[in-house]
Coordinates of C-alpha atoms and ligand atoms in Angstrom, one line a residue:
X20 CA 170.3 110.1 -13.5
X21 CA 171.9 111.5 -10.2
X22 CA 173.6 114.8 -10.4
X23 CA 177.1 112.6 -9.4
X24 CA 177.2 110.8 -12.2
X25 CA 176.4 113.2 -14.6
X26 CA 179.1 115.2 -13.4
X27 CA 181.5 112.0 -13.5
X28 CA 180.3 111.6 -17.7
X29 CA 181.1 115.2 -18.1
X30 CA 184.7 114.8 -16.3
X31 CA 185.4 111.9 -19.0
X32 CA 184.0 113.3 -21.9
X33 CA 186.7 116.3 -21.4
X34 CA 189.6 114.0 -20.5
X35 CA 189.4 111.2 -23.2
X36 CA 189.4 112.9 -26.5
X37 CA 192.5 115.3 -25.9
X38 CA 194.9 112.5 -25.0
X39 CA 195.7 114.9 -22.0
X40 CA 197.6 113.9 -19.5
X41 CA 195.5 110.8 -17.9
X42 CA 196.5 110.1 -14.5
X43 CA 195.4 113.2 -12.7
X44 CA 191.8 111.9 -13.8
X45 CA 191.9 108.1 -13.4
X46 CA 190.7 108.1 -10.0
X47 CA 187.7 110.0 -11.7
X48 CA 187.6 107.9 -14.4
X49 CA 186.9 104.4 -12.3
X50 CA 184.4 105.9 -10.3
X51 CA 182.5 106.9 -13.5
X52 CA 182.9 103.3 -14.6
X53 CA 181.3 101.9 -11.6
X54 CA 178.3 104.4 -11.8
X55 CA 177.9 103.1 -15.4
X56 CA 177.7 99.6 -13.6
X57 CA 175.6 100.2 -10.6
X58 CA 173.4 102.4 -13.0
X59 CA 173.1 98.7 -14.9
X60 CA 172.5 96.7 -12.3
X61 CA 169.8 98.5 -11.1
X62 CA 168.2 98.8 -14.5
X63 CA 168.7 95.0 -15.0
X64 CA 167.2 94.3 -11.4
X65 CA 164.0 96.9 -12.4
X66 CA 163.5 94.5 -15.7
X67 CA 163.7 91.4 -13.8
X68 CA 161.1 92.9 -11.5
X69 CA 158.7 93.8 -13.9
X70 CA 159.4 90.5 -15.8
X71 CA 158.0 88.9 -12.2
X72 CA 155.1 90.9 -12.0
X73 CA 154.9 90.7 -15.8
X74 CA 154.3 86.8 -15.3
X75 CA 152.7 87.0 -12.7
X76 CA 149.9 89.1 -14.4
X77 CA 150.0 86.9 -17.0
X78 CA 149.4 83.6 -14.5
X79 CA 146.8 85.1 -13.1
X80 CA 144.9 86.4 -17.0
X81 CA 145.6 82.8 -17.5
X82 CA 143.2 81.5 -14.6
X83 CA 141.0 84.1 -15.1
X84 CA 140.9 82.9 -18.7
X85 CA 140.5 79.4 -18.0
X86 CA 137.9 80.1 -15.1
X87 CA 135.5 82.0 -17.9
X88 CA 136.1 79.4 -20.7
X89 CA 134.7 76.6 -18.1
X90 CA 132.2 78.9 -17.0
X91 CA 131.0 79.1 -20.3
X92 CA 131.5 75.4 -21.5
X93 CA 129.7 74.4 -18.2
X94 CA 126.5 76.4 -19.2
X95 CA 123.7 74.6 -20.0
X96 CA 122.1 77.8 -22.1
X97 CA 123.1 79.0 -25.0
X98 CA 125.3 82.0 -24.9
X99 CA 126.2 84.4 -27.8
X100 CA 128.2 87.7 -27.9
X101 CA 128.6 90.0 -30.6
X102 CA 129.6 93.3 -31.5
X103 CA 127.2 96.4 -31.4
X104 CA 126.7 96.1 -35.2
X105 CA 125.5 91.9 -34.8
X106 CA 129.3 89.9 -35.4
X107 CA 129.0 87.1 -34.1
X108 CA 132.2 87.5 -31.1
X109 CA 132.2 84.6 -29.3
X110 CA 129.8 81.6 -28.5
X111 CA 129.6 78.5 -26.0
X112 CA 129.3 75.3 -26.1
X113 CA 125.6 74.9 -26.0
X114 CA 125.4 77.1 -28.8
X115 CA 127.8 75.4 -31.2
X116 CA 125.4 72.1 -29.5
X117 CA 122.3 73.7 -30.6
X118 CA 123.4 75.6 -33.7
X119 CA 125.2 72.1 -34.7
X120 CA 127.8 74.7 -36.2
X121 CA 131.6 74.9 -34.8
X122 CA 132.5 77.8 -33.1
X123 CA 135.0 78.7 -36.5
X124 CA 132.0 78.7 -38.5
X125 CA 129.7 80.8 -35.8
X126 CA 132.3 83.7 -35.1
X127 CA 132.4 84.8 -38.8
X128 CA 128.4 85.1 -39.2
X129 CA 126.2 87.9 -38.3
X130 CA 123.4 87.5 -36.1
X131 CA 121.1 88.5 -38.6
X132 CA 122.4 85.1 -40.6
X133 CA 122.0 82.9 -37.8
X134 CA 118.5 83.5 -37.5
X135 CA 115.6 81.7 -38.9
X136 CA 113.6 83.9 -41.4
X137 CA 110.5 83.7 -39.8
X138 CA 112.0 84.1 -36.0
X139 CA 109.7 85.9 -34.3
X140 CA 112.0 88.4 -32.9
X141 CA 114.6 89.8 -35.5
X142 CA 118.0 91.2 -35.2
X143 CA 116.5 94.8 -36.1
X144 CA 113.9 94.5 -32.9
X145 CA 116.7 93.3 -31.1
X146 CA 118.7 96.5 -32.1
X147 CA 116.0 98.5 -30.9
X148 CA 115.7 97.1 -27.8
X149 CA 119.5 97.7 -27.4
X150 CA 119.4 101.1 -28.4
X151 CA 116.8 102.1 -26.1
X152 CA 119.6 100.8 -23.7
X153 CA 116.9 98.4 -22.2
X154 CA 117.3 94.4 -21.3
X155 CA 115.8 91.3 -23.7
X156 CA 113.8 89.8 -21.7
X157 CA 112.1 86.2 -22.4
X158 CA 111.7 87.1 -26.1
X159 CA 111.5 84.1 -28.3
X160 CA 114.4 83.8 -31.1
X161 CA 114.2 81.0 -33.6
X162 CA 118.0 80.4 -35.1
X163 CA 118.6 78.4 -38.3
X164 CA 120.0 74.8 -37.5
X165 CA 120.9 72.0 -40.2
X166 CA 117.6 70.7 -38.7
X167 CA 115.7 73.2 -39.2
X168 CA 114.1 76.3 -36.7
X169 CA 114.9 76.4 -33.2
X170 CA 112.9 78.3 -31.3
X171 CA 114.6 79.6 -28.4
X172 CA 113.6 81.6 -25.4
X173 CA 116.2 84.6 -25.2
X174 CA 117.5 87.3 -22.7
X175 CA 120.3 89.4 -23.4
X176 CA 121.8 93.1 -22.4
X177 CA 124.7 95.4 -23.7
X178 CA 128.0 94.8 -22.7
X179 CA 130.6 97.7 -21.8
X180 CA 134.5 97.5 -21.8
X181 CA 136.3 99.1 -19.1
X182 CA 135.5 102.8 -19.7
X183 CA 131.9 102.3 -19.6
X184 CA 131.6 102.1 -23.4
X185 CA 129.0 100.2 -24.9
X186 CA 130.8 97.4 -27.3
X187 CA 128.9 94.9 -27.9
X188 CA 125.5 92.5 -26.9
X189 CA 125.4 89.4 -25.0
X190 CA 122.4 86.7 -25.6
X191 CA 121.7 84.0 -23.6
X192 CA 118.8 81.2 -24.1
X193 CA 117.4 77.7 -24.0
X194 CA 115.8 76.0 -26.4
X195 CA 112.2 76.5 -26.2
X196 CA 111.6 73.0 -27.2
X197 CA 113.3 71.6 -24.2
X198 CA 111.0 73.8 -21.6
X199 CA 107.9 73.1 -23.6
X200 CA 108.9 69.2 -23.5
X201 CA 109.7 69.8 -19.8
X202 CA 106.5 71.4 -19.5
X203 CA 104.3 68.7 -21.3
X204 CA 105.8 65.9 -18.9
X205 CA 105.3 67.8 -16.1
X206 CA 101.3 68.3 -17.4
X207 CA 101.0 64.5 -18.5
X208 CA 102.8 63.6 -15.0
X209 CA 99.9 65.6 -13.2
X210 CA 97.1 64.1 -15.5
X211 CA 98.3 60.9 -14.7
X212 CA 98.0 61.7 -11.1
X213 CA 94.7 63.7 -11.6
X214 CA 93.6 60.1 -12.9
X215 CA 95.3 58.1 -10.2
X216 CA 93.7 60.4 -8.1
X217 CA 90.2 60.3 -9.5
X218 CA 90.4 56.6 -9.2
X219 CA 91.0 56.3 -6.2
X220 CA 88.5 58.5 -4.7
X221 CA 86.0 57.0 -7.3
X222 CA 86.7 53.4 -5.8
X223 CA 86.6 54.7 -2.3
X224 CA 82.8 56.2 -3.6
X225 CA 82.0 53.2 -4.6
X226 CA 83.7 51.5 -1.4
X227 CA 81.0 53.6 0.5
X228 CA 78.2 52.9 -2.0
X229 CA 78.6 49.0 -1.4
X230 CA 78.9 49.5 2.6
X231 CA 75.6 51.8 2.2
X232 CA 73.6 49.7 0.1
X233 CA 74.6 46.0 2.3
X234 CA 73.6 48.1 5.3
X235 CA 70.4 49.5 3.4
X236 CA 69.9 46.1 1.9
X237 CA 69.8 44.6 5.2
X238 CA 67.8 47.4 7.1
X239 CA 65.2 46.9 4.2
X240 CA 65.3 42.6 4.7
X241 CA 63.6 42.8 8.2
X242 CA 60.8 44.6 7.6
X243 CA 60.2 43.3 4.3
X244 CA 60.4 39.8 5.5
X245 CA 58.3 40.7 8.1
X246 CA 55.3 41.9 5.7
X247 CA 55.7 39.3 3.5
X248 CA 55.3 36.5 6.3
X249 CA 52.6 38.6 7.4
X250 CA 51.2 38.4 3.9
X251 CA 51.4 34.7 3.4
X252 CA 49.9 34.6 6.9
X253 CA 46.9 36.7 5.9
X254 CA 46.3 34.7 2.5
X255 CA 46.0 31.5 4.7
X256 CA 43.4 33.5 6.4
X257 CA 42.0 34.9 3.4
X258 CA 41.1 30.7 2.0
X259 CA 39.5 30.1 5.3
X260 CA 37.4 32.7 5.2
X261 CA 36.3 32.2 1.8
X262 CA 35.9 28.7 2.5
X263 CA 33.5 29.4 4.9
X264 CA 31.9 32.2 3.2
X265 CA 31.2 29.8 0.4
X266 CA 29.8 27.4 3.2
X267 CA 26.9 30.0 4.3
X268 CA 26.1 31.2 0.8
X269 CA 25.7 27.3 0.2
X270 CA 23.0 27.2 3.0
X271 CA 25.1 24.6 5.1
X272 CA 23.0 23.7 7.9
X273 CA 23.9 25.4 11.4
X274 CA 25.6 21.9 13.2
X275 CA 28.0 21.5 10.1
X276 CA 28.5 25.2 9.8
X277 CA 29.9 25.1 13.4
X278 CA 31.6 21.7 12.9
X279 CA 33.3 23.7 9.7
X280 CA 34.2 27.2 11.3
X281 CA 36.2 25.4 14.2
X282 CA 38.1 23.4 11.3
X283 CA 38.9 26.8 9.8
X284 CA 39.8 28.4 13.2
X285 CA 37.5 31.0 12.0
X286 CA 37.4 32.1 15.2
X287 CA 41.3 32.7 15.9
X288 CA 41.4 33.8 12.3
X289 CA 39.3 36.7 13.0
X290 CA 40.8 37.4 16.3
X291 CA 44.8 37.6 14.5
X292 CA 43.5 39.6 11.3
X293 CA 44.3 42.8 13.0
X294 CA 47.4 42.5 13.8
X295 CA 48.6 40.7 11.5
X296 CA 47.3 44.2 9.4
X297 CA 49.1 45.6 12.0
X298 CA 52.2 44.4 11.7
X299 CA 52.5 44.4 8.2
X300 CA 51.9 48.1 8.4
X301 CA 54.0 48.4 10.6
X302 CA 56.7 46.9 8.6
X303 CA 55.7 48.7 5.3
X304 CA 56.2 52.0 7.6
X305 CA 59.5 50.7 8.8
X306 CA 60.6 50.1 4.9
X307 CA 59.2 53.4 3.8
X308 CA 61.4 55.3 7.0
X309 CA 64.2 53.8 5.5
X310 CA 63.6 54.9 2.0
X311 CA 63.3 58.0 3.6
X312 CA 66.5 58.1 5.4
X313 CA 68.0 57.0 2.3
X314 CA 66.8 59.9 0.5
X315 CA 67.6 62.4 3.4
X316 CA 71.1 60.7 3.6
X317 CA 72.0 60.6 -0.1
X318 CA 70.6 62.7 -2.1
X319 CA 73.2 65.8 -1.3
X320 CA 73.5 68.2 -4.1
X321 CA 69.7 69.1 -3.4
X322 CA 70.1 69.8 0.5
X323 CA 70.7 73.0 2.3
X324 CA 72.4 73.6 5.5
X325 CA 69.7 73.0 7.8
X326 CA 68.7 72.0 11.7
X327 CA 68.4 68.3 12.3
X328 CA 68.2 65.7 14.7
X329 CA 71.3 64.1 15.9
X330 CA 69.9 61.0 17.2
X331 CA 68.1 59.7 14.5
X332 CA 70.9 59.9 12.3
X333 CA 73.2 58.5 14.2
X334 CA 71.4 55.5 14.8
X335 CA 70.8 55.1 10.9
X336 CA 74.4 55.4 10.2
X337 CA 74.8 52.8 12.9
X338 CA 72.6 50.4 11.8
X339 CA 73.6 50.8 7.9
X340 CA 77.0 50.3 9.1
X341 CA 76.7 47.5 11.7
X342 CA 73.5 45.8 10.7
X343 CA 75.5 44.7 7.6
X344 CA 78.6 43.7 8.6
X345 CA 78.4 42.9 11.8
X346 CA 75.4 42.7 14.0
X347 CA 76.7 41.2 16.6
X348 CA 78.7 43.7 17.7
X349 CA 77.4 45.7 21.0
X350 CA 76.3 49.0 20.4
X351 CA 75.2 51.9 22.7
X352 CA 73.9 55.2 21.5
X353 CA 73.6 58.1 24.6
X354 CA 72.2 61.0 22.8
X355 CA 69.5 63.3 23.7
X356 CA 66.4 63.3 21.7
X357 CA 66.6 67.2 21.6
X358 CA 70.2 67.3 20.3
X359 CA 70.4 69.1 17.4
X360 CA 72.6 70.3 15.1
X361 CA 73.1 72.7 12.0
X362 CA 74.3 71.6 8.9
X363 CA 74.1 69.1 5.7
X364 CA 72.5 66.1 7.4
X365 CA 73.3 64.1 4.4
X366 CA 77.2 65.0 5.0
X367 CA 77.1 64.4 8.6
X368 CA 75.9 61.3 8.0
X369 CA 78.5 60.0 5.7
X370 CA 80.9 61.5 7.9
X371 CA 79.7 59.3 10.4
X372 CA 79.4 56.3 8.7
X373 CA 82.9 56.7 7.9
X374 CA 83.7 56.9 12.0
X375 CA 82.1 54.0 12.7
X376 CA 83.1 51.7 9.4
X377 CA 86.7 52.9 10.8
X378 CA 85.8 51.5 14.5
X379 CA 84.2 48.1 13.2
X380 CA 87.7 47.7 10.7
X381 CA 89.6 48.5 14.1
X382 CA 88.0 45.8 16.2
X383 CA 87.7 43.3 13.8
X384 CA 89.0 39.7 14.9
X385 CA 88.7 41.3 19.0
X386 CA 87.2 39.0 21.4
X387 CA 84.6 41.8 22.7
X388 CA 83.6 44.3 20.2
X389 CA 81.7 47.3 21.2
X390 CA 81.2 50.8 20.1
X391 CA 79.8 53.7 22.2
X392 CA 78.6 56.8 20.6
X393 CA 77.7 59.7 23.4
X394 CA 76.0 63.3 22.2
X395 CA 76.1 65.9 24.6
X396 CA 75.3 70.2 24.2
X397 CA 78.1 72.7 25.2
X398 CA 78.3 76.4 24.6
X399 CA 77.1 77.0 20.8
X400 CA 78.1 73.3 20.2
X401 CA 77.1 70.0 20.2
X402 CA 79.6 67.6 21.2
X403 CA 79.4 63.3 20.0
X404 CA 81.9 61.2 20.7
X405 CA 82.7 57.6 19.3
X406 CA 84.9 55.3 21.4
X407 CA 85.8 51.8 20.2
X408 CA 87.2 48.5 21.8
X409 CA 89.9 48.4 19.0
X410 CA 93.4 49.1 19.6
X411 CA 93.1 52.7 19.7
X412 CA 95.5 55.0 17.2
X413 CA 98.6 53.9 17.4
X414 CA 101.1 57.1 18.5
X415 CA 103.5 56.9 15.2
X416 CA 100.7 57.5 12.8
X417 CA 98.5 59.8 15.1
X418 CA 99.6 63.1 12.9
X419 CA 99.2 61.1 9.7
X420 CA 95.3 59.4 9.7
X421 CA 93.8 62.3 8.6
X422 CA 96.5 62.7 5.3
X423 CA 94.4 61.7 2.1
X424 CA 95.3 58.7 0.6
X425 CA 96.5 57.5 4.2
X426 CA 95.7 54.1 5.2
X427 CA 97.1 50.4 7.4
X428 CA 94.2 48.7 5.4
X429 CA 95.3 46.7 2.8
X430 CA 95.2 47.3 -0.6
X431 CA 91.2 46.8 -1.7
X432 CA 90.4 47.1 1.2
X433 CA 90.8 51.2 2.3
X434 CA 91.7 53.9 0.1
X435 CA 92.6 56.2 3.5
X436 CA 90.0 59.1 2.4
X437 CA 87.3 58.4 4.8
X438 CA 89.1 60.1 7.9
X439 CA 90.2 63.2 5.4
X440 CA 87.0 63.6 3.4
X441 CA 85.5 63.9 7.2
X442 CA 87.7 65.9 8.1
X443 CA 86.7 68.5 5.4
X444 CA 83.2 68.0 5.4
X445 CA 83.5 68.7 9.5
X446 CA 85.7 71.7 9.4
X447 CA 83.3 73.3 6.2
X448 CA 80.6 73.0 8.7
X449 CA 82.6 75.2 11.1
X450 CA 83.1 72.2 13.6
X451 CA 85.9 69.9 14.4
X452 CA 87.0 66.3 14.4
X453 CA 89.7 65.0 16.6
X454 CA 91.4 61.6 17.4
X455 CA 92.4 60.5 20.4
X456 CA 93.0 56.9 23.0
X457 CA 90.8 56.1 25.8
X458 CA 92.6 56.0 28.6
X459 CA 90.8 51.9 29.3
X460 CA 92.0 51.3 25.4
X461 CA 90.8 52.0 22.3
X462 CA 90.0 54.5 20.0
X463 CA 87.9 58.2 21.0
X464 CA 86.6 59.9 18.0
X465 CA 85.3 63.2 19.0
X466 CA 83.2 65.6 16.5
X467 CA 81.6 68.7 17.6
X468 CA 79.1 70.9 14.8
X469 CA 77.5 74.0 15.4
X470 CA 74.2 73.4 17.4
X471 CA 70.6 74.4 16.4
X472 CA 70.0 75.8 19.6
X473 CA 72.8 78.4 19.4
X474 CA 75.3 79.2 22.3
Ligands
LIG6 N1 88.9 53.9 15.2 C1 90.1 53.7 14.8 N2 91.0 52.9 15.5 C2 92.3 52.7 15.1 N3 92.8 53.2 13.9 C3 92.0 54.0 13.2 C4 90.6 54.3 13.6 N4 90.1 55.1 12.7 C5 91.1 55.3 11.7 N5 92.2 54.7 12.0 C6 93.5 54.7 11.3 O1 93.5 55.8 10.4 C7 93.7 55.3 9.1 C8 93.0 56.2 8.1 O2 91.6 56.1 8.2 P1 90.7 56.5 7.0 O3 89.3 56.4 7.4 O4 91.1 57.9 6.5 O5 91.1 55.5 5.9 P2 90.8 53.9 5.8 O6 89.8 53.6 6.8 O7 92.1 53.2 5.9 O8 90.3 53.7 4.3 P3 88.9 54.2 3.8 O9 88.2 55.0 4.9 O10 89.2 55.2 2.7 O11 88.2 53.0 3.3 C9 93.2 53.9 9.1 O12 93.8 53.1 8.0 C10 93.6 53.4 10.5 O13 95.0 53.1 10.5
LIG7 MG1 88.0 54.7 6.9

């Protein structure tokens, strides 16, 4: 109160009760009144102030209210707060969800109630934890439901109030049932895959194991065919021969002997049987260089990284390849004998079997089919190159043909692993294998692998 108006107060305190005489005070008397008033005023203006900010507080306690509450109703976990000694404070609406209790019936419990009695974390470990001021962390809680357990997968801390005080602890979790369901799908997801996967590259095995054995089949037809005319041939000569054998040892007189051994060509007969020996050898060498090759080719687990020829393989991947599908198609191998390189020749030579199965599939219905395979040395390296008359990698799938399971065949008819199952074996051999255009058309595989003759 101002020193003014406590003076005017005094001045009417001593003039009213005496009666004395009034007027020499009334002057004094109003402006005491209107002190009284503007000392009103201003009180009721500092009331209506603070009512504002009063409402103003309460607005804003009411968003922040309504901001937590849908916070809480929005979470998808399961949140419970209770007091340091385990009442049950508040919970969301997961909890009441996977309690199956309403929140009225949750807020009177303690914690120790909710839980099952075989959780494997209890409310006294929990109060351990707490008092050692340290965090719950992924600790598995299983609460008692109408339905039974619920295991659930828990963190939780202390909470403080504004001074810093510990008050209470806050537990938030999700059902352990839903991760581990989450967690099964996910595995069965990936074992179907795993099979899908398997599958495929099981089919594409056996893609290549039809491709080799048509090709083998068809290497192995010539020669064979070959000794077995050769064969017949010989057992025609074999009959003449005892025919006229039998003739001697019968004493047949000299003119009919003669007259019989230019029937039988005995003559010619004895001329051909050495090459017909011949050839059939010959043939039974050529089937027994394919079994080899075969062997060499296929039987992987059992080879070591070795040196090997370039040329020879190439021209039996060629020929397993081409001879079977389509012979008619021109090809020209350009590789030094002495080109040699290091590695798993049974590797390399699915690897290139796969390059040139891919030029054949690229060329197929093409007036002029032909496929040139060049071998050259460089430094440490040995350099072959496959170039095809197909219509060479198109430029929107260049940076995909290499991706496992990528393929333009249609279904049955590629499984798109040849190019990335080459593509490993080539790069495990410390070598590369790159794709490219000719310049004239068509497609330019090139492979390089560390040479046998070093750098
Ligand atoms: N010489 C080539 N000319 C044109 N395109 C090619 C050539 N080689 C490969 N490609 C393209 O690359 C794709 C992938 O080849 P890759 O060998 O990996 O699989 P695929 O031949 O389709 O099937 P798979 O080899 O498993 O039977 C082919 O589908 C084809 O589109
Ligand atoms: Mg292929």
């Amino acid at each position: 109160m101002s020193e003014q108006s406590k003076g005017a107060q005094r001045d009417q305190a001593a003039a009213l009760p005496n009666g004395g005489p009034i007027a020499p005070f009334v002057g004094q008397t109003d402006e005491a009144w209107i002190a009284v008033i503007q000392k009103m005023d201003e009180t009721y203006a500092e009331l209506v102030a603070q009512q504002v900010a009063l409402e103003q507080k309460n607005a804003e306690l009411e968003e922040v209210q309504t901001f937590i509450a849908g916070l809480m109703s929005s979470m998808t976990d399961v949140l419970i707060a209770c007091d340091l000694a385990g009442r049950i404070e508040q919970v969301n609406l997961a909890a009441e969800r996977a309690f199956q209790r309403p929140l009225s019936d949750l807020s009177r419990l303690h914690l120790r109630e909710l839980l099952a009695a075989d959780s494997p974390t209890s409310f006294e470990d929990i109060r351990i934890i707490i008092d050692r001021r340290e965090r719950i962390s992924d600790r598995e809680l299983a609460f008692s439901t109408p339905a039974g357990g619920l295991p659930v997968s828990v963190n939780g801390a202390v909470r403080f109030d504004a001074r810093g005080r510990p008050v209470g602890i806050v537990l938030v979790g999700r059902p352990i049932g839903e991760l581990r369901k989450a967690y099964s799908d996910l595995a069965s997801a990936h074992d179907r895959l795993k099979q899908a996967q398997q599958q495929l590259i099981h089919s594409e095995k056996m893609a290549s194991l039809g491709r080799l054995v048509a090709g083998v089949a068809h290497e192995l037809n010539n020669p064979i065919s070959f000794v077995y005319g050769n064969a017949h041939t010989l057992q025609r000569y074999s009959d003449r021969l005892t025919a006229y054998l039998a003739a001697v040892h019968a004493g047949t007189p000299a003119p009919a002997l003669a007259t019989l051994r230019a029937e039988l060509k005995i003559d010619t007969t004895l001329a051909n049987i050495g090459g017909t020996l011949d050839g059939m050898l010959e043939g039974a060498e050529r089937v027994r260089d394919i079994v080899a090759d075969l062997r060499r080719f296929s039987s992987e687990q059992r080879q070591s990284a070795d040196a090997f020829d370039v040329a020879p393989l190439v021209r039996s991947a060629l020929d397993w390849v081409v001879k079977g599908q389509a012979p008619e198609i021109e090809a020209q191998i350009d590789i030094p004998d002495e080109l040699a390189a290091i590695g798993h020749s049974g590797q390399i030579h699915q690897v290139m079997m796969n390059l040139v199965q891919n030029a054949l599939d690229s060329m197929e219905g093409q007036p002029r089919r032909r496929l040139d395979i060049a071998g050259r040395a460089t430094d440490g390296h040995i350099v072959l190159s496959l170039r095809d008359t197909g219509p060479g990698i198109a430029a929107d799938i260049a940076s995909r043909i290499f991706d496992p399971f990528f393929t333009t065949k249609p279904v049955g008819k590629g499984t798109g692993l040849g190019l990335s199952i080459s593509y490993r074996i080539v790069q495990e051999h410390g070598g590369t294998l790159e794709a490219g255009n000719h310049p004239e058309g068509g497609a330019v595989m090139t492979l390089t692998l560390p040479s046998a003759q070093g750098g």
